[in-house]
PDB file of C-alpha atoms in Angstrom:
ATOM      1  CA  UNK A 292       0.076   0.037  -0.134  1.00 98.00           C
ATOM      2  CA  UNK A 293       1.075   3.276  -0.551  1.00 98.00           C
ATOM      3  CA  UNK A 294       0.353   6.104   2.111  1.00 98.00           C
ATOM      4  CA  UNK A 295      -0.058  10.056   0.872  1.00 98.00           C
ATOM      5  CA  UNK A 296       0.699  12.298   3.338  1.00 98.00           C
ATOM      6  CA  UNK A 297      -0.384  16.431   2.587  1.00 98.00           C
ATOM      7  CA  UNK A 298       0.146  19.190   4.313  1.00 98.00           C
ATOM      8  CA  UNK A 299      -2.993  21.085   4.227  1.00 98.00           C
ATOM      9  CA  UNK A 300      -2.888  25.147   5.306  1.00 97.00           C
ATOM     10  CA  UNK A 301      -4.844  27.678   3.785  1.00 96.00           C
ATOM     11  CA  UNK A 302      -5.042  25.488  -0.101  1.00 96.00           C
ATOM     12  CA  UNK A 303      -8.910  25.664   0.211  1.00 96.00           C
ATOM     13  CA  UNK A 304      -8.713  26.682  -3.846  1.00 96.00           C
ATOM     14  CA  UNK A 305      -6.316  23.658  -4.782  1.00 97.00           C
ATOM     15  CA  UNK A 306      -6.974  20.625  -2.220  1.00 98.00           C
ATOM     16  CA  UNK A 307      -9.842  19.004  -4.259  1.00 98.00           C
ATOM     17  CA  UNK A 308      -8.018  19.284  -7.567  1.00 98.00           C
ATOM     18  CA  UNK A 309      -4.917  17.581  -5.407  1.00 98.00           C
ATOM     19  CA  UNK A 310      -7.217  14.871  -3.829  1.00 98.00           C
ATOM     20  CA  UNK A 311      -8.957  14.196  -7.055  1.00 98.00           C
ATOM     21  CA  UNK A 312      -5.605  13.379  -8.868  1.00 98.00           C
ATOM     22  CA  UNK A 313      -5.210  10.702  -6.132  1.00 98.00           C
ATOM     23  CA  UNK A 314      -8.429   9.530  -6.412  1.00 98.00           C
ATOM     24  CA  UNK A 315      -7.486   8.934 -10.098  1.00 98.00           C
ATOM     25  CA  UNK A 316      -4.958   6.385  -9.655  1.00 98.00           C
ATOM     26  CA  UNK A 317      -4.941   2.955 -11.830  1.00 98.00           C
ATOM     27  CA  UNK A 318      -3.228   1.818  -8.953  1.00 98.00           C
ATOM     28  CA  UNK A 319      -6.147   1.944  -6.085  1.00 95.00           C
ATOM     29  CA  UNK A 320      -4.015   0.382  -2.918  1.00 97.00           C
ATOM     30  CA  UNK A 321      -3.378   3.591  -1.247  1.00 98.00           C
ATOM     31  CA  UNK A 322      -4.374   5.870   1.471  1.00 98.00           C
ATOM     32  CA  UNK A 323      -4.278   9.855   1.587  1.00 98.00           C
ATOM     33  CA  UNK A 324      -3.838  11.403   5.030  1.00 98.00           C
ATOM     34  CA  UNK A 325      -4.187  15.001   4.811  1.00 98.00           C
ATOM     35  CA  UNK A 326      -3.116  17.163   8.064  1.00 98.00           C
ATOM     36  CA  UNK A 327      -4.009  20.285   8.096  1.00 98.00           C
ATOM     37  CA  UNK A 328      -1.808  22.756  10.106  1.00 97.00           C
ATOM     38  CA  UNK A 329      -3.997  24.803  11.267  1.00 97.00           C
ATOM     39  CA  UNK A 330      -5.795  26.317   8.590  1.00 96.00           C
ATOM     40  CA  UNK A 331      -8.167  29.378   8.620  1.00 96.00           C
ATOM     41  CA  UNK A 332     -10.142  28.809   5.334  1.00 96.00           C
ATOM     42  CA  UNK A 333     -12.593  26.021   4.068  1.00 96.00           C
ATOM     43  CA  UNK A 334     -10.462  23.865   2.850  1.00 96.00           C
ATOM     44  CA  UNK A 335     -11.440  21.063   5.989  1.00 97.00           C
ATOM     45  CA  UNK A 336     -14.825  21.010   4.889  1.00 97.00           C
ATOM     46  CA  UNK A 337     -13.767  20.049   1.187  1.00 98.00           C
ATOM     47  CA  UNK A 338     -11.301  17.353   2.599  1.00 98.00           C
ATOM     48  CA  UNK A 339     -14.170  15.882   4.663  1.00 98.00           C
ATOM     49  CA  UNK A 340     -16.798  16.029   2.122  1.00 97.00           C
ATOM     50  CA  UNK A 341     -14.336  14.175   0.080  1.00 98.00           C
ATOM     51  CA  UNK A 342     -13.196  11.401   2.661  1.00 98.00           C
ATOM     52  CA  UNK A 343     -16.976  10.625   3.476  1.00 97.00           C
ATOM     53  CA  UNK A 344     -17.376   9.140   0.030  1.00 97.00           C
ATOM     54  CA  UNK A 345     -13.729   8.069  -0.247  1.00 98.00           C
ATOM     55  CA  UNK A 346     -12.682   5.710   3.034  1.00 97.00           C
ATOM     56  CA  UNK A 347      -8.877   6.089   1.389  1.00 98.00           C
ATOM     57  CA  UNK A 348      -8.983   9.680   2.464  1.00 98.00           C
ATOM     58  CA  UNK A 349      -8.300  10.770   6.195  1.00 98.00           C
ATOM     59  CA  UNK A 350      -8.433  14.330   7.905  1.00 98.00           C
ATOM     60  CA  UNK A 351      -6.399  15.403  11.091  1.00 98.00           C
ATOM     61  CA  UNK A 352      -6.028  18.485  12.745  1.00 98.00           C
ATOM     62  CA  UNK A 353      -3.043  20.059  14.355  1.00 97.00           C
ATOM     63  CA  UNK A 354      -2.301  23.637  15.188  1.00 97.00           C
ATOM     64  CA  UNK A 355      -0.102  25.618  13.263  1.00 96.00           C
ATOM     65  CA  UNK A 356       3.320  23.935  13.388  1.00 95.00           C
ATOM     66  CA  UNK A 357       4.590  24.287   9.665  1.00 95.00           C
ATOM     67  CA  UNK A 358       4.266  21.707   7.087  1.00 95.00           C
ATOM     68  CA  UNK A 359       7.603  19.553   8.150  1.00 96.00           C
ATOM     69  CA  UNK A 360       5.681  18.657  11.774  1.00 97.00           C
ATOM     70  CA  UNK A 361       2.356  18.062   8.942  1.00 98.00           C
ATOM     71  CA  UNK A 362       4.568  15.524   7.652  1.00 98.00           C
ATOM     72  CA  UNK A 363       6.213  13.913  10.277  1.00 98.00           C
ATOM     73  CA  UNK A 364       2.433  13.703  12.022  1.00 98.00           C
ATOM     74  CA  UNK A 365       0.981  11.927   8.895  1.00 98.00           C
ATOM     75  CA  UNK A 366       4.094   9.810   8.657  1.00 98.00           C
ATOM     76  CA  UNK A 367       3.196   8.484  12.519  1.00 97.00           C
ATOM     77  CA  UNK A 368      -0.147   7.569  11.382  1.00 98.00           C
ATOM     78  CA  UNK A 369       0.953   6.035   7.978  1.00 98.00           C
ATOM     79  CA  UNK A 370       0.604   2.569   7.302  1.00 97.00           C
ATOM     80  CA  UNK A 371       2.011   2.043   3.720  1.00 97.00           C
ATOM     81  CA  UNK A 372       4.912  -0.144   2.514  1.00 97.00           C
ATOM     82  CA  UNK A 373       5.807   3.265   0.383  1.00 98.00           C
ATOM     83  CA  UNK A 374       5.690   7.103   1.240  1.00 98.00           C
ATOM     84  CA  UNK A 375       4.692   9.439  -0.889  1.00 98.00           C
ATOM     85  CA  UNK A 376       4.511  13.225   0.398  1.00 98.00           C
ATOM     86  CA  UNK A 377       2.509  15.742  -1.560  1.00 98.00           C
ATOM     87  CA  UNK A 378       1.596  19.342  -1.119  1.00 97.00           C
ATOM     88  CA  UNK A 379      -1.595  20.635  -1.369  1.00 97.00           C
ATOM     89  CA  UNK A 380      -1.414  22.561  -4.830  1.00 96.00           C
ATOM     90  CA  UNK A 381       0.132  19.827  -6.657  1.00 97.00           C
ATOM     91  CA  UNK A 382      -0.807  17.175  -9.118  1.00 98.00           C
ATOM     92  CA  UNK A 383      -0.294  13.635 -10.089  1.00 98.00           C
ATOM     93  CA  UNK A 384      -1.449  11.813 -13.347  1.00 98.00           C
ATOM     94  CA  UNK A 385      -3.404   8.711 -13.228  1.00 98.00           C
ATOM     95  CA  UNK A 386      -0.209   6.263 -14.218  1.00 98.00           C
ATOM     96  CA  UNK A 387       2.270   7.857 -11.284  1.00 98.00           C
ATOM     97  CA  UNK A 388       1.496   5.260  -8.556  1.00 98.00           C
ATOM     98  CA  UNK A 389       1.739   2.122 -10.867  1.00 98.00           C
ATOM     99  CA  UNK A 390       4.831   3.334 -12.733  1.00 98.00           C
ATOM    100  CA  UNK A 391       6.726   3.688  -9.950  1.00 98.00           C
ATOM    101  CA  UNK A 392       5.540   0.241  -8.301  1.00 98.00           C
ATOM    102  CA  UNK A 393       6.718  -1.233 -11.622  1.00 98.00           C
ATOM    103  CA  UNK A 394      10.258   0.549 -11.275  1.00 98.00           C
ATOM    104  CA  UNK A 395      10.525  -0.606  -8.022  1.00 98.00           C
ATOM    105  CA  UNK A 396       9.909  -4.155  -9.089  1.00 96.00           C
ATOM    106  CA  UNK A 397      13.069  -3.983 -11.370  1.00 95.00           C
ATOM    107  CA  UNK A 398      15.257  -1.935  -8.438  1.00 94.00           C
ATOM    108  CA  UNK A 399      17.515  -4.030  -5.863  1.00 92.00           C
ATOM    109  CA  UNK A 400      19.039  -2.412  -2.847  1.00 91.00           C
ATOM    110  CA  UNK A 401      18.977   0.582  -0.862  1.00 96.00           C
ATOM    111  CA  UNK A 402      17.382   2.897  -3.869  1.00 98.00           C
ATOM    112  CA  UNK A 403      14.835   4.840  -3.642  1.00 98.00           C
ATOM    113  CA  UNK A 404      13.181   6.601  -6.861  1.00 98.00           C
ATOM    114  CA  UNK A 405      11.907   9.616  -8.171  1.00 98.00           C
ATOM    115  CA  UNK A 406      10.438  10.495 -11.200  1.00 97.00           C
ATOM    116  CA  UNK A 407      11.158  13.814 -13.465  1.00 96.00           C
ATOM    117  CA  UNK A 408       8.334  16.598 -13.002  1.00 96.00           C
ATOM    118  CA  UNK A 409       7.241  19.907 -14.772  1.00 96.00           C
ATOM    119  CA  UNK A 410       5.677  23.173 -13.484  1.00 95.00           C
ATOM    120  CA  UNK A 411       2.096  24.062 -13.725  1.00 96.00           C
ATOM    121  CA  UNK A 412       0.296  27.377 -13.861  1.00 94.00           C
ATOM    122  CA  UNK A 413      -1.303  28.959 -10.413  1.00 93.00           C
ATOM    123  CA  UNK A 414      -4.673  29.210 -12.257  1.00 93.00           C
ATOM    124  CA  UNK A 415      -4.424  26.197 -14.418  1.00 95.00           C
ATOM    125  CA  UNK A 416      -1.745  23.197 -13.296  1.00 94.00           C
ATOM    126  CA  UNK A 417      -2.328  21.783 -16.864  1.00 95.00           C
ATOM    127  CA  UNK A 418      -0.678  24.594 -18.623  1.00 95.00           C
ATOM    128  CA  UNK A 419       2.613  23.350 -17.746  1.00 95.00           C
ATOM    129  CA  UNK A 420       5.953  23.794 -18.796  1.00 94.00           C
ATOM    130  CA  UNK A 421       9.278  22.058 -18.164  1.00 93.00           C
ATOM    131  CA  UNK A 422      11.362  21.831 -14.911  1.00 91.00           C
ATOM    132  CA  UNK A 423      14.490  24.051 -15.209  1.00 84.00           C
ATOM    133  CA  UNK A 424      16.864  21.846 -12.967  1.00 85.00           C
ATOM    134  CA  UNK A 425      18.246  18.849 -14.183  1.00 87.00           C
ATOM    135  CA  UNK A 426      16.895  15.382 -12.453  1.00 85.00           C
ATOM    136  CA  UNK A 427      17.740  12.802 -14.917  1.00 84.00           C
ATOM    137  CA  UNK A 428      21.225  11.943 -13.228  1.00 86.00           C
ATOM    138  CA  UNK A 429      22.747   8.989 -12.020  1.00 86.00           C
ATOM    139  CA  UNK A 430      22.449   7.565  -8.827  1.00 93.00           C
ATOM    140  CA  UNK A 431      23.413  10.253  -5.646  1.00 94.00           C
ATOM    141  CA  UNK A 432      24.763   9.151  -2.784  1.00 93.00           C
ATOM    142  CA  UNK A 433      25.583  11.542   0.033  1.00 90.00           C
ATOM    143  CA  UNK A 434      28.539  12.800  -1.450  1.00 85.00           C
ATOM    144  CA  UNK A 435      26.756  14.136  -4.753  1.00 87.00           C
ATOM    145  CA  UNK A 436      23.614  15.227  -2.549  1.00 90.00           C
ATOM    146  CA  UNK A 437      25.423  17.166  -0.196  1.00 87.00           C
ATOM    147  CA  UNK A 438      27.643  18.635  -3.133  1.00 80.00           C
ATOM    148  CA  UNK A 439      25.430  19.437  -5.794  1.00 83.00           C
ATOM    149  CA  UNK A 440      21.699  19.576  -5.337  1.00 86.00           C
ATOM    150  CA  UNK A 441      20.496  22.858  -6.120  1.00 79.00           C
ATOM    151  CA  UNK A 442      23.279  23.627  -8.228  1.00 76.00           C
ATOM    152  CA  UNK A 443      23.757  20.873 -10.233  1.00 83.00           C
ATOM    153  CA  UNK A 444      20.492  18.883 -10.084  1.00 89.00           C
ATOM    154  CA  UNK A 445      17.210  19.392  -7.655  1.00 90.00           C
ATOM    155  CA  UNK A 446      13.974  17.532  -7.368  1.00 94.00           C
ATOM    156  CA  UNK A 447      10.805  18.021  -5.309  1.00 93.00           C
ATOM    157  CA  UNK A 448       9.666  15.587  -2.622  1.00 97.00           C
ATOM    158  CA  UNK A 449       6.387  14.998  -4.446  1.00 97.00           C
ATOM    159  CA  UNK A 450       8.654  13.707  -7.169  1.00 98.00           C
ATOM    160  CA  UNK A 451       9.432  10.934  -4.847  1.00 98.00           C
ATOM    161  CA  UNK A 452       8.021   7.682  -3.702  1.00 98.00           C
ATOM    162  CA  UNK A 453       9.806   6.860  -0.704  1.00 98.00           C
ATOM    163  CA  UNK A 454      10.514   2.677   0.661  1.00 98.00           C
ATOM    164  CA  UNK A 455       8.928   2.913   4.261  1.00 97.00           C
ATOM    165  CA  UNK A 456      12.179   1.251   5.417  1.00 97.00           C
ATOM    166  CA  UNK A 457      14.149   4.132   4.257  1.00 97.00           C
ATOM    167  CA  UNK A 458      12.391   6.817   6.481  1.00 97.00           C
ATOM    168  CA  UNK A 459      12.812   4.761   9.865  1.00 93.00           C
ATOM    169  CA  UNK A 460      15.589   6.656  11.067  1.00 93.00           C
ATOM    170  CA  UNK A 461      15.299  10.441   9.401  1.00 96.00           C
ATOM    171  CA  UNK A 462      12.662  13.154  10.000  1.00 96.00           C
ATOM    172  CA  UNK A 463      11.368  16.295   9.111  1.00 97.00           C
ATOM    173  CA  UNK A 464      13.139  19.280  10.793  1.00 95.00           C
ATOM    174  CA  UNK A 465      10.172  21.506  11.669  1.00 94.00           C
ATOM    175  CA  UNK A 466      12.415  24.215  12.862  1.00 90.00           C
ATOM    176  CA  UNK A 467      13.015  24.433   8.795  1.00 87.00           C
ATOM    177  CA  UNK A 468      11.030  26.610   6.823  1.00 82.00           C
ATOM    178  CA  UNK A 469      13.048  26.574   3.585  1.00 84.00           C
ATOM    179  CA  UNK A 470      15.145  23.773   1.919  1.00 88.00           C
ATOM    180  CA  UNK A 471      13.676  21.181   4.654  1.00 94.00           C
ATOM    181  CA  UNK A 472      13.641  18.980   1.575  1.00 95.00           C
ATOM    182  CA  UNK A 473      17.174  18.696   0.876  1.00 94.00           C
ATOM    183  CA  UNK A 474      18.238  18.380   4.725  1.00 94.00           C
ATOM    184  CA  UNK A 475      15.747  15.590   4.689  1.00 97.00           C
ATOM    185  CA  UNK A 476      17.340  13.203   1.718  1.00 97.00           C
ATOM    186  CA  UNK A 477      20.588  13.876   3.114  1.00 95.00           C
ATOM    187  CA  UNK A 478      19.563  12.185   6.202  1.00 96.00           C
ATOM    188  CA  UNK A 479      18.301   8.984   3.913  1.00 97.00           C
ATOM    189  CA  UNK A 480      21.996   9.356   2.231  1.00 95.00           C
ATOM    190  CA  UNK A 481      23.852   8.773   5.635  1.00 92.00           C
ATOM    191  CA  UNK A 482      21.527   5.860   5.913  1.00 94.00           C
ATOM    192  CA  UNK A 483      23.132   4.191   3.177  1.00 95.00           C
ATOM    193  CA  UNK A 484      20.370   4.800   0.532  1.00 97.00           C
ATOM    194  CA  UNK A 485      20.890   6.205  -3.270  1.00 97.00           C
ATOM    195  CA  UNK A 486      18.527   8.674  -5.142  1.00 98.00           C
ATOM    196  CA  UNK A 487      17.633   7.243  -8.591  1.00 97.00           C
ATOM    197  CA  UNK A 488      15.382   9.072 -11.690  1.00 97.00           C
ATOM    198  CA  UNK A 489      12.643   7.499 -13.319  1.00 97.00           C
ATOM    199  CA  UNK A 490      12.931   9.054 -16.526  1.00 95.00           C
ATOM    200  CA  UNK A 491       9.282  10.045 -17.021  1.00 96.00           C
ATOM    201  CA  UNK A 492       7.639  13.345 -16.133  1.00 97.00           C
ATOM    202  CA  UNK A 493       4.960  11.685 -13.145  1.00 98.00           C
ATOM    203  CA  UNK A 494       4.050  14.918 -11.277  1.00 98.00           C
ATOM    204  CA  UNK A 495       3.093  18.353 -11.771  1.00 97.00           C
ATOM    205  CA  UNK A 496       4.259  21.400  -9.110  1.00 96.00           C
ATOM    206  CA  UNK A 497       2.100  24.584  -9.299  1.00 95.00           C
ATOM    207  CA  UNK A 498       3.783  27.345  -9.533  1.00 91.00           C
ATOM    208  CA  UNK A 499       2.080  29.513  -6.730  1.00 85.00           C
ATOM    209  CA  UNK A 500       3.116  33.129  -5.824  1.00 76.00           C
ATOM    210  CA  UNK A 501       4.464  33.462  -2.502  1.00 54.00           C
ATOM    211  CA  UNK A 502       5.165  30.034  -1.794  1.00 54.00           C
ATOM    212  CA  UNK A 503       7.873  29.801   0.495  1.00 45.00           C
ATOM    213  CA  UNK A 504       9.918  27.859  -2.239  1.00 52.00           C
ATOM    214  CA  UNK A 505       9.764  31.549  -4.264  1.00 54.00           C
ATOM    215  CA  UNK A 506      11.904  33.190  -1.239  1.00 65.00           C
ATOM    216  CA  UNK A 507      14.766  32.746  -2.668  1.00 67.00           C
ATOM    217  CA  UNK A 508      16.911  34.517   0.210  1.00 69.00           C
ATOM    218  CA  UNK A 509      15.399  32.153   2.885  1.00 75.00           C
ATOM    219  CA  UNK A 510      16.547  29.326   0.522  1.00 76.00           C
ATOM    220  CA  UNK A 511      20.169  30.590   0.120  1.00 74.00           C
ATOM    221  CA  UNK A 512      20.233  31.139   4.314  1.00 76.00           C
ATOM    222  CA  UNK A 513      18.760  27.562   4.805  1.00 82.00           C
ATOM    223  CA  UNK A 514      21.356  26.075   2.191  1.00 80.00           C
ATOM    224  CA  UNK A 515      24.198  27.730   3.671  1.00 77.00           C
ATOM    225  CA  UNK A 516      23.193  26.500   7.256  1.00 81.00           C
ATOM    226  CA  UNK A 517      22.561  22.699   5.776  1.00 84.00           C
ATOM    227  CA  UNK A 518      26.080  22.809   4.345  1.00 79.00           C
ATOM    228  CA  UNK A 519      27.266  23.913   7.878  1.00 76.00           C
ATOM    229  CA  UNK A 520      25.821  21.817   9.510  1.00 80.00           C
ATOM    230  CA  UNK A 521      27.081  18.459   7.524  1.00 80.00           C
ATOM    231  CA  UNK A 522      30.417  20.089   7.319  1.00 72.00           C
ATOM    232  CA  UNK A 523      30.739  20.508  10.745  1.00 69.00           C
ATOM    233  CA  UNK A 524      29.526  16.900  11.701  1.00 75.00           C
ATOM    234  CA  UNK A 525      33.020  15.751   9.493  1.00 63.00           C
ATOM    235  CA  UNK A 526      30.769  13.675   7.413  1.00 67.00           C
ATOM    236  CA  UNK A 527      31.800  13.817   4.318  1.00 61.00           C
ATOM    237  CA  UNK A 528      35.224  13.265   2.301  1.00 57.00           C
ATOM    238  CA  UNK A 529      34.958  13.999  -1.404  1.00 58.00           C
ATOM    239  CA  UNK A 530      32.234  16.885  -1.410  1.00 65.00           C
ATOM    240  CA  UNK A 531      34.647  19.479   0.150  1.00 62.00           C
ATOM    241  CA  UNK A 532      35.436  21.399  -3.300  1.00 59.00           C
ATOM    242  CA  UNK A 533      32.240  21.355  -5.257  1.00 64.00           C
ATOM    243  CA  UNK A 534      30.368  22.409  -1.784  1.00 67.00           C
ATOM    244  CA  UNK A 535      33.041  25.235  -0.918  1.00 64.00           C
ATOM    245  CA  UNK A 536      31.630  26.587  -4.324  1.00 64.00           C
ATOM    246  CA  UNK A 537      27.867  26.792  -3.297  1.00 65.00           C
ATOM    247  CA  UNK A 538      28.928  27.976   0.283  1.00 65.00           C
ATOM    248  CA  UNK A 539      30.778  30.720  -1.886  1.00 61.00           C
ATOM    249  CA  UNK A 540      28.301  31.183  -3.954  1.00 62.00           C
ATOM    250  CA  UNK A 541      25.284  31.765  -1.128  1.00 63.00           C
ATOM    251  CA  UNK A 542      27.197  34.117   0.677  1.00 62.00           C
ATOM    252  CA  UNK A 543      27.907  36.317  -1.913  1.00 59.00           C
ATOM    253  CA  UNK A 544      24.156  36.030  -3.242  1.00 61.00           C
ATOM    254  CA  UNK A 545      23.350  37.463  -0.097  1.00 58.00           C
ATOM    255  CA  UNK A 546      25.990  39.999   0.660  1.00 57.00           C
ATOM    256  CA  UNK A 547      24.997  41.379  -3.383  1.00 56.00           C
ATOM    257  CA  UNK A 548      21.230  40.638  -2.530  1.00 54.00           C
ATOM    258  CA  UNK A 549      21.235  39.109  -6.152  1.00 51.00           C
ATOM    259  CA  UNK A 550      18.386  36.183  -5.202  1.00 49.00           C
ATOM    260  CA  UNK A 551      16.629  35.863  -8.444  1.00 47.00           C
ATOM    261  CA  UNK A 552      19.134  32.251  -9.078  1.00 49.00           C
ATOM    262  CA  UNK A 553      22.371  30.708  -7.943  1.00 46.00           C
ATOM    263  CA  UNK A 554      25.202  32.266 -10.032  1.00 48.00           C
ATOM    264  CA  UNK A 555      28.600  34.029  -9.087  1.00 46.00           C
ATOM    265  CA  UNK A 556      28.517  37.418  -8.970  1.00 45.00           C
ATOM    266  CA  UNK A 557      30.939  39.794 -11.418  1.00 50.00           C
ATOM    267  CA  UNK A 558      34.557  39.778 -10.483  1.00 50.00           C
ATOM    268  CA  UNK A 559      35.275  42.191  -7.594  1.00 56.00           C
ATOM    269  CA  UNK A 560      38.456  42.159  -5.387  1.00 60.00           C
ATOM    270  CA  UNK A 561      36.296  41.165  -2.483  1.00 56.00           C
ATOM    271  CA  UNK A 562      34.510  38.233  -4.464  1.00 56.00           C
ATOM    272  CA  UNK A 563      38.578  37.296  -5.666  1.00 60.00           C
ATOM    273  CA  UNK A 564      39.211  37.443  -1.900  1.00 62.00           C
ATOM    274  CA  UNK A 565      36.563  35.067  -0.642  1.00 59.00           C
ATOM    275  CA  UNK A 566      37.227  32.734  -3.608  1.00 60.00           C
ATOM    276  CA  UNK A 567      40.742  32.360  -2.356  1.00 65.00           C
ATOM    277  CA  UNK A 568      40.061  32.379   1.336  1.00 62.00           C
ATOM    278  CA  UNK A 569      36.824  29.946   1.559  1.00 62.00           C
ATOM    279  CA  UNK A 570      38.739  26.629   0.596  1.00 65.00           C
ATOM    280  CA  UNK A 571      41.437  27.420   3.050  1.00 66.00           C
ATOM    281  CA  UNK A 572      39.123  28.502   6.004  1.00 61.00           C
ATOM    282  CA  UNK A 573      36.830  25.087   5.609  1.00 62.00           C
ATOM    283  CA  UNK A 574      39.973  22.580   5.483  1.00 65.00           C
ATOM    284  CA  UNK A 575      41.200  24.175   8.609  1.00 61.00           C
ATOM    285  CA  UNK A 576      37.979  23.776   9.954  1.00 56.00           C
ATOM    286  CA  UNK A 577      37.832  20.635   8.614  1.00 56.00           C
ATOM    287  CA  UNK A 578      41.283  19.597  10.141  1.00 60.00           C
ATOM    288  CA  UNK A 579      40.317  21.113  13.288  1.00 53.00           C
ATOM    289  CA  UNK A 580      37.527  18.633  13.819  1.00 50.00           C
ATOM    290  CA  UNK A 581      39.461  15.922  13.129  1.00 52.00           C
ATOM    291  CA  UNK A 582      42.109  16.908  15.426  1.00 52.00           C
ATOM    292  CA  UNK A 583      39.319  17.016  18.481  1.00 45.00           C
TER     293      UNK A 583
END
């Protein structure tokens, strides 16, 4: 069985369409747990109405604590062998579950599968455009996830179908309100799992104005926090060089307030000094940790 976990916060205008995409699945052995994170609109009424005619849908309420807390709450209730996180405004084609499960039938070892995805318009999610970030990459372990996520490739939780056993020792960081997905993936990779792409578009992400994922400054600051957390844990070997470049880019983006995309600014004496000193400072930090 697949357990679908949907955090719901003031998404009444989208949740009906999102749940309908789950109901449309050709694979029918699923449950859907909608965790209302203290909404103030009528989304709860929509979910309850749909649950009354489909026993696979479950509505639960929690005081507002953020989407990570809602995902953790849903995961504690989930009964499925596979876990599918889904935001309340996104959408699945009808063959997603069947296709992903079929791919798992031909997969061995500690592997987490994720599909390709596309972007849907806010007012009509079926008006789609390609996802700009690369997803079709070779197996991604800890080093690759640490050094390359968001820069060399990226994907969204709704694109992933998680084996339940991969999540037994990980949790969504409830203090984070941006880049919590990257942190979650890193935790999974530390358990010995790799992420592998299913090269078919099986998920549509709705581009909603004002979403957390659209706040670039929060994302960049969260990225730096994650890089620093795993760096200070000294849990990586070969990712130092690539990660240094990501740290450097994030710091310069914040300093120069160029928040629209992750690129290095134009050359300056200050940026050149940072480029020279950042690897040295991180290496010194790493050596001190090793000595300790």
